[in-house]
Structures are given as C-alpha cells and as structure tokens.
CSV table of C-alpha atoms in Angstrom, one decimal:
chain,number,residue,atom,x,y,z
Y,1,UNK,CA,22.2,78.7,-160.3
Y,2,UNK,CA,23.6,77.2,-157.0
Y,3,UNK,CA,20.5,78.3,-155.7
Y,4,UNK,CA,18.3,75.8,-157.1
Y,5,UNK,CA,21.2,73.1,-157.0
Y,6,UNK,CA,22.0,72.8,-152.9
Y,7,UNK,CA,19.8,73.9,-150.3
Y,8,UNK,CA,23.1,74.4,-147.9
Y,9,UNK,CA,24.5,77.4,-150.5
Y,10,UNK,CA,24.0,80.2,-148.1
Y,11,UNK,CA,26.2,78.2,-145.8
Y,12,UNK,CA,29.1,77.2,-148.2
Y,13,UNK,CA,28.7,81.1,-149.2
Y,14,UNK,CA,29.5,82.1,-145.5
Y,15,UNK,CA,32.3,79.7,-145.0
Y,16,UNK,CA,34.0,80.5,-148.6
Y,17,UNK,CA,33.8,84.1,-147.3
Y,18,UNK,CA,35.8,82.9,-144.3
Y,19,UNK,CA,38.3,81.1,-146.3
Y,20,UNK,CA,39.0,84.2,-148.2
Y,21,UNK,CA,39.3,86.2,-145.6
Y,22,UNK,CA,42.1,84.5,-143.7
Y,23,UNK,CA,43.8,83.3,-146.9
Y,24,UNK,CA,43.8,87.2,-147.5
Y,25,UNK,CA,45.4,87.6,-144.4
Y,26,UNK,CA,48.1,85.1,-145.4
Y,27,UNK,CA,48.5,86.8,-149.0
Y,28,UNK,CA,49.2,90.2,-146.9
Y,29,UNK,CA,51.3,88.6,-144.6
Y,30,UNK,CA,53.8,87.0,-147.1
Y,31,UNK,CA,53.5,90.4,-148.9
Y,32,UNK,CA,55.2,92.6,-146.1
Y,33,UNK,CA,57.3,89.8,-145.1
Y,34,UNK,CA,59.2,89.9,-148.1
Y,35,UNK,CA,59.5,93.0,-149.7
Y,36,UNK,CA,62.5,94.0,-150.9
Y,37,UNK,CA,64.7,97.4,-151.5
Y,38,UNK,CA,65.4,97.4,-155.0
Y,39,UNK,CA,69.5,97.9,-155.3
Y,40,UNK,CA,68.7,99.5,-158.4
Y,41,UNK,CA,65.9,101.0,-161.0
Y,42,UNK,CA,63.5,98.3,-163.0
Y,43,UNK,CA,64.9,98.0,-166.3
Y,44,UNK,CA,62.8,100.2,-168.9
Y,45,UNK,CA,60.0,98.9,-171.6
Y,46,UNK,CA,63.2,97.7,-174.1
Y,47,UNK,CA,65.1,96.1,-171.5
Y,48,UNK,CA,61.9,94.2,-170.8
Y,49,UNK,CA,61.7,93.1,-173.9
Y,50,UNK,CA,65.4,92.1,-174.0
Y,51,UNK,CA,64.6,90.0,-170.4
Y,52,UNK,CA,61.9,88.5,-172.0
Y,53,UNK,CA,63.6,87.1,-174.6
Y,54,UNK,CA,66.1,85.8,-172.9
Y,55,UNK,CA,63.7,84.2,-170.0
Y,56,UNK,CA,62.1,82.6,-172.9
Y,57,UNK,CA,65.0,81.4,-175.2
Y,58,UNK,CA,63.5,83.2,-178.3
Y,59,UNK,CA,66.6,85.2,-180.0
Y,60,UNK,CA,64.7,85.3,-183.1
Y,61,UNK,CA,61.1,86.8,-181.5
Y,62,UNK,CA,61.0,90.3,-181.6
Y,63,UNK,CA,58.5,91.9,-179.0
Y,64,UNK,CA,58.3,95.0,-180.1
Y,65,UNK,CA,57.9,94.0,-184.4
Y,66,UNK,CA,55.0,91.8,-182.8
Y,67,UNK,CA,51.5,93.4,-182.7
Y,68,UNK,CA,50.4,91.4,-180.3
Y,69,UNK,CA,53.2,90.5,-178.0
Y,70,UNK,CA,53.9,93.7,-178.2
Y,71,UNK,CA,50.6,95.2,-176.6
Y,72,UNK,CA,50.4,92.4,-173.8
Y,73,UNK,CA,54.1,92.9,-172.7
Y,74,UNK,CA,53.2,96.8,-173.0
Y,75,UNK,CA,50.4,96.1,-170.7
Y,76,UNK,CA,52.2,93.8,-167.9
Y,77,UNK,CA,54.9,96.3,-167.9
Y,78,UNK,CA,52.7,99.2,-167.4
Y,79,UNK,CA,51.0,97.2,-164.1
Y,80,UNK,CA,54.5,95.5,-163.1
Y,81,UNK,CA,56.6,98.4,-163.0
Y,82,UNK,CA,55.2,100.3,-159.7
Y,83,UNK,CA,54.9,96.7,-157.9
Y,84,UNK,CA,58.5,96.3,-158.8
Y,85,UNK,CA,59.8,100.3,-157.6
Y,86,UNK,CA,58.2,99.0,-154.0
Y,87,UNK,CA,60.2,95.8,-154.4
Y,88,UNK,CA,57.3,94.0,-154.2
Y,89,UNK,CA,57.8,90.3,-154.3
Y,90,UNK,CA,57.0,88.2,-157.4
Y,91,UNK,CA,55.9,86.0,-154.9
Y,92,UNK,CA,53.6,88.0,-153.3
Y,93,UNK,CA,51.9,88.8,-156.5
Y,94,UNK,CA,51.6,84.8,-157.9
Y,95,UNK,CA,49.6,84.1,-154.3
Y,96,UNK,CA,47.5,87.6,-154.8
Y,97,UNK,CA,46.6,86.3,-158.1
Y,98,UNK,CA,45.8,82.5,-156.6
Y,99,UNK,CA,43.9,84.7,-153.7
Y,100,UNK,CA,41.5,86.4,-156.3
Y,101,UNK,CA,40.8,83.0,-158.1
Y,102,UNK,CA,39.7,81.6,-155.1
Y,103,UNK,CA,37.2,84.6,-155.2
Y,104,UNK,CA,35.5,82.8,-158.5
Y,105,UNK,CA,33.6,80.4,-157.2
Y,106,UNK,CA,32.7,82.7,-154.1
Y,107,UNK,CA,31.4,85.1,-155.8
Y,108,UNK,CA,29.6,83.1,-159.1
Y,109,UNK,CA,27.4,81.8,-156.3
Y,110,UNK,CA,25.5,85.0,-155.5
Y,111,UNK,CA,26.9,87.1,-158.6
Y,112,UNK,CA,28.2,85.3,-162.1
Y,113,UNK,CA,29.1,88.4,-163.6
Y,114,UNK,CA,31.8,89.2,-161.0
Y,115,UNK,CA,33.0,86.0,-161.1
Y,116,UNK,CA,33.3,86.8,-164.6
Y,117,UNK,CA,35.2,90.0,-164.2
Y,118,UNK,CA,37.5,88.3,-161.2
Y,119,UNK,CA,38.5,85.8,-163.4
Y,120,UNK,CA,39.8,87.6,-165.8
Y,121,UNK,CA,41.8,90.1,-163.4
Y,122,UNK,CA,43.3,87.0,-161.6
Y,123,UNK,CA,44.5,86.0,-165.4
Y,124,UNK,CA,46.3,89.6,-165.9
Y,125,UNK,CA,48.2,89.2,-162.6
Y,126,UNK,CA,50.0,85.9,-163.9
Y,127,UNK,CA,51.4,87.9,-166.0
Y,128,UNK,CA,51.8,90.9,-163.9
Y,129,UNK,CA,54.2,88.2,-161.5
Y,130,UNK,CA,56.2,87.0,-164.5
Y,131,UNK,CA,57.1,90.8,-165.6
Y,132,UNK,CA,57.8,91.7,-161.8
Y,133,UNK,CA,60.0,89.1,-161.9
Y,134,UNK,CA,62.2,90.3,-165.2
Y,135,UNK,CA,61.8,94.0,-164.0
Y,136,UNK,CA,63.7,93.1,-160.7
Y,137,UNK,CA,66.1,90.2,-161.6
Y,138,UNK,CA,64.4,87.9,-159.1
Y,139,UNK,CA,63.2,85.4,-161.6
Y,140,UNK,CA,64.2,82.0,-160.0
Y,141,UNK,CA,63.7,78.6,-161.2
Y,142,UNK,CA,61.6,77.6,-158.2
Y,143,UNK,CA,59.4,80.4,-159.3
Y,144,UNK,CA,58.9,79.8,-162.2
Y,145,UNK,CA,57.5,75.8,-161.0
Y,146,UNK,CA,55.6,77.5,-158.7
Y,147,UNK,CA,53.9,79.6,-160.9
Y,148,UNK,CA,53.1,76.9,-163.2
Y,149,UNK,CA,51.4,74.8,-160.4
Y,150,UNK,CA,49.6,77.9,-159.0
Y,151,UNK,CA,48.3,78.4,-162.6
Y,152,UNK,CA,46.5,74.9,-162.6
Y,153,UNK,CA,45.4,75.5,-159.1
Y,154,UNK,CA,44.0,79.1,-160.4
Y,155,UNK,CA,42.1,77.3,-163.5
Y,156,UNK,CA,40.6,74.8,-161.2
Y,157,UNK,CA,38.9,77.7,-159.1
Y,158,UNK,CA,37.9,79.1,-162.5
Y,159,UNK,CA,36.1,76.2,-163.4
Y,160,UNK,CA,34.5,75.7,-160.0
Y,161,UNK,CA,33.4,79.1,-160.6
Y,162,UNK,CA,31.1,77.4,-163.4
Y,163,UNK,CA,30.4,74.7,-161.2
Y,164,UNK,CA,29.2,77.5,-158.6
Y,165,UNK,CA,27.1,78.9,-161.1
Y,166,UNK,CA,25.4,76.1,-162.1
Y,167,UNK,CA,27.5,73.9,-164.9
Y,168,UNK,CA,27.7,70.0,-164.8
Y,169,UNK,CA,30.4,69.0,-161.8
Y,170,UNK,CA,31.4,66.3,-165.0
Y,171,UNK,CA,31.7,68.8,-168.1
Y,172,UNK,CA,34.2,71.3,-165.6
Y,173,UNK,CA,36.1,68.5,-164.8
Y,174,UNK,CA,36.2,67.6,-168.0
Y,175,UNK,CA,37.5,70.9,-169.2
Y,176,UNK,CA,40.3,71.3,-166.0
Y,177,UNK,CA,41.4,67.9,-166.8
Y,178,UNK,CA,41.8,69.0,-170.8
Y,179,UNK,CA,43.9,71.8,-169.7
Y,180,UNK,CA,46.0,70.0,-166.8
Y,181,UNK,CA,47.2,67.5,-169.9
Y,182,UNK,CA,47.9,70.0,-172.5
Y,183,UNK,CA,50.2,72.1,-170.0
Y,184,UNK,CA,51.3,68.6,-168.7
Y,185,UNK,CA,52.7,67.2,-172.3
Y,186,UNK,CA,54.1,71.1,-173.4
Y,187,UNK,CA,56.2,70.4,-169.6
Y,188,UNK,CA,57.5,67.1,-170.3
Y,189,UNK,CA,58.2,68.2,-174.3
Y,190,UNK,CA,60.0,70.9,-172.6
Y,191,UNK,CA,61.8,68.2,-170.2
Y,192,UNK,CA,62.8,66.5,-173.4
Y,193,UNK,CA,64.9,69.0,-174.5
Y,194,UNK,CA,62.6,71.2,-176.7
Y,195,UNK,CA,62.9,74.2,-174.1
Y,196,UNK,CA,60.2,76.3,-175.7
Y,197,UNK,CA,58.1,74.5,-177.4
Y,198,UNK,CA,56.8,77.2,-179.7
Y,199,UNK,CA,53.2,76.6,-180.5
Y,200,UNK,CA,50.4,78.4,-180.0
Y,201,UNK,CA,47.3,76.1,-179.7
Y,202,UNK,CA,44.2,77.1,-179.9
Y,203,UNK,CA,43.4,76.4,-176.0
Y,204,UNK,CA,45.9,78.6,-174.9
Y,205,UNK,CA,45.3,79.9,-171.6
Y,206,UNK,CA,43.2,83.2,-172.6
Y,207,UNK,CA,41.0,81.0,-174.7
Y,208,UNK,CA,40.1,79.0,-171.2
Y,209,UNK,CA,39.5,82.0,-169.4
Y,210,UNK,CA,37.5,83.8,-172.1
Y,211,UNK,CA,35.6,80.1,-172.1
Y,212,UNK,CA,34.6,80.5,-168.5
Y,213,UNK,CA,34.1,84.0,-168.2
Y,214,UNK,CA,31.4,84.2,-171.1
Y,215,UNK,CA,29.7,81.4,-169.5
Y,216,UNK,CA,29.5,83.0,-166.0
Y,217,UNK,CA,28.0,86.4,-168.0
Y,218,UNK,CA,25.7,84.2,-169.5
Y,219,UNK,CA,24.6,82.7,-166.0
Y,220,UNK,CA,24.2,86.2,-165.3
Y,221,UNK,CA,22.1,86.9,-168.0
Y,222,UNK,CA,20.1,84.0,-168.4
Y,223,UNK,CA,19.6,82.6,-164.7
Y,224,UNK,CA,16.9,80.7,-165.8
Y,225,UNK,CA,19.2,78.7,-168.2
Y,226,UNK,CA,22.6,78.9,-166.1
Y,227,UNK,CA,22.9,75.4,-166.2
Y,228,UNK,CA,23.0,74.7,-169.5
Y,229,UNK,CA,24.8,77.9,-170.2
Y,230,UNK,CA,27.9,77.0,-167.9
Y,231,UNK,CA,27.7,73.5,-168.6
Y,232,UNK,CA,28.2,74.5,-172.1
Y,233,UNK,CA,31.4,76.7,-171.5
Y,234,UNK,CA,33.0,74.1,-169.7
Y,235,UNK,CA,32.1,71.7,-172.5
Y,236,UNK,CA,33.6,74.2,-175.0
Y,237,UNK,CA,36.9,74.5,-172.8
Y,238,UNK,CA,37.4,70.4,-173.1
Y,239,UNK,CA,37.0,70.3,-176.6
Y,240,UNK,CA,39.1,73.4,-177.3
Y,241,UNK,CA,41.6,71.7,-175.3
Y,242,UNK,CA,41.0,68.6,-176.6
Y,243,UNK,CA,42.1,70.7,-180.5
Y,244,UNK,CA,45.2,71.9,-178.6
Y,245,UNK,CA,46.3,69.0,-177.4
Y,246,UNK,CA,46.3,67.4,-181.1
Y,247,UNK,CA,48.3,70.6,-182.2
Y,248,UNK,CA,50.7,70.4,-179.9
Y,249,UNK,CA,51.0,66.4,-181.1
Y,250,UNK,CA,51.6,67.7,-184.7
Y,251,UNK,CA,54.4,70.4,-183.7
Y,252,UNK,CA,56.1,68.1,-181.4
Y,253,UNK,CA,56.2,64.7,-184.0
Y,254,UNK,CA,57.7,67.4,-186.6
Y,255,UNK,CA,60.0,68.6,-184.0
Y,256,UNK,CA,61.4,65.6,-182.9
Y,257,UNK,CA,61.2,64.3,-186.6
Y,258,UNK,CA,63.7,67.0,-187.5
Y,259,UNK,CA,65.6,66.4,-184.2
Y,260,UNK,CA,66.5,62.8,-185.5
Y,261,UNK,CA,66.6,63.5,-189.3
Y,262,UNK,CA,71.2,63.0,-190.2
C-alpha cells in the first residue's frame, strides 16, 4: 500500500486529517447557515415520482412500473425525506457528500476497506441531494451544474482513493479521465438539444464506484498485492468507460440520424 510507496505517508495522513477537519467545519457551517422552514409538507413517495419525472423530462418512464427505478427512488426518498422536514438545504447535503469523498483517499491510506465503504455512502448522498431537492421545490438550475461538477470532483477523490491504496497514479488517471469524457459528451448532447439523452451505458456511475470500491476491498484483503489489485480496478473503470463512451456514440448518431431524417 501507501506504506511501501512514500516514506512521508504518515505525514500526508496527518495533514489530510487536517484538511477534513476544517472542510468539515465549512460543510457544518453552510449547513446551519441555510436551513430553511419548509412552508409546507415534502411531497409524498407518488408525488416524488411525479417530480421526478418532470425534473427529468421522461412523461413516458414510469417509476413505480420500474423494478429498479423504483427501489432506488424508494430508497433516496426514505433518506431524503427527514433532511427535507428540517429544511435542510440541498446544498448542504451535495458538499456533505463532496466532504465524505474527500475522506477516500484519507482513509484508503491506513484502512482500504473503509475507504471502500465511504465511497459508496458518499455515492448514495448524490442522490440523497437530488431527492431533497424535488421533496422541497428548491431544485434550481445552478444546482443542478453544481452537482454535476461536484460529482467529477467526488470521482476524482474516489480514484485517489486507489491511488492511496496503492494503484498506478497513470491507470486512475486513466479511469477519471474516461469518466470526465463520457459525462462531458452526454452534457454537450444534452446542449444540443437532446435534453435527456436516454442511455444507460455500461459505465454508469454505480459501475465506477463498484470498480473502485472492490479494488480498495481487495487492497484490504490482499495488502501484499494492493498494487496490482487497485491498479487493476482503475484499469477496469477506463475500459468500462471506454465501452460507454462508444454506446453513447451509437445512441446519439441514431438520435441525431432520426432528428434530421424529413
């Protein structure tokens, strides 16, 4: 691990440690500073769904007819809903998610596993903000660009976290860099007028996090082998996004093909 990779770890450990602390501070801060009264009750589990819909310009997708939309909206509604009865700030919980994947690469130094675990908790609360948002009306547009560049700040801890535990510094750059031009070419599709693109790839974002989470257990595991073991998770993230990338081509050449056909 880090360990046998930089004889100054204990030092970067001690001022990561720092870091957190006072960004947790901040995260607090902004937290109490603007929490809001709600004028009125969250909308229930069906009028989620209905906000949902609409935030997301899918008439035809039915949440609840859709196994697996279904559960995950089920579950950020479940978390959202008592954030959003304390008017907490959808905000506040975008930077609390940042705050925690800052925590990766802190913690994969002295404990992959956690890491592990952390990273996937800091992936549940970018959904938690987005449902916060809908349950409280106070979904913005400036939001909703700051939650996208917080996102790629987020997966660039995540893949430090590797780094941390011992991958390549080349393969989890190469894997951040996959995912920074998938999200950047669904962005400008959706700049083109597509809106919603409306394709899942296969390097979606929980594929990504599952990538680097299994290969921080396996550091964990294997310490003997962390290297290789991280190195190949972020290796695994750049090709899977390498996949999604071509996908996305595909959808968006028949898009547009349809787009221009008289």
């Amino acid at each position: 691990m880090l360990a046998a990779l930089h004889p100054d770890r204990d030092r970067y450990f001690a001022l990561g440690l720092i870091t957190l602390a006072g960004a947790a501070i901040v995260v607090i801060g902004h937290g109490v500073r603007y929490r809001r009264a709600l004028t009125s009750p969250p909308v229930d589990l069906a009028g989620w769904f209905a906000r949902w819909q609409t935030q997301h310009n899918a008439p035809d997708v039915d949440p609840a007819k859709t196994t697996v939309l279904r559960i995950f909206l089920s579950l950020t509604f479940r978390l959202a809903q008592p954030l959003a009865r304390r008017g907490v700030s959808p905000t506040s919980v975008t930077f609390a998610g940042l705050w925690l994947a800052g925590v990766v690469p802190v913690a994969a130094m002295r404990l992959p596993l956690l890491g592990a675990v952390i990273c996937i908790v800091s992936s549940v609360l970018d959904g938690v903000d987005g449902a916060v948002a809908g349950l409280t009306g106070r979904a913005t547009r400036s939001g909703f660009v700051l939650d996208s560049f917080v996102d790629r700040l987020a997966e660039a801890a995540f893949f430090g976290g590797l780094v941390t535990a011992g991958a390549d510094v080349r393969a989890a750059a190469a894997g951040w860099a996959g995912v920074v031009m998938l999200e950047y070419t669904r962005a400008r599709a959706g700049n083109a007028g597509l809106g919603e693109v409306g394709v899942v790839t296969i390097a979606e974002r929980p594929t990504r996090v599952l990538c680097v989470a299994f290969g921080l257990i396996g550091a964990q595991a294997q310490p003997a082998h962390a290297t290789a073991v991280t190195t190949t998770a972020a290796l695994v993230a750049a090709a899977t996004a390498v996949v999604g990338i071509g996908q996305l081509a595909v959808h968006l050449r028949r898009r547009f093909a349809e787009e221009t056909t008289p």
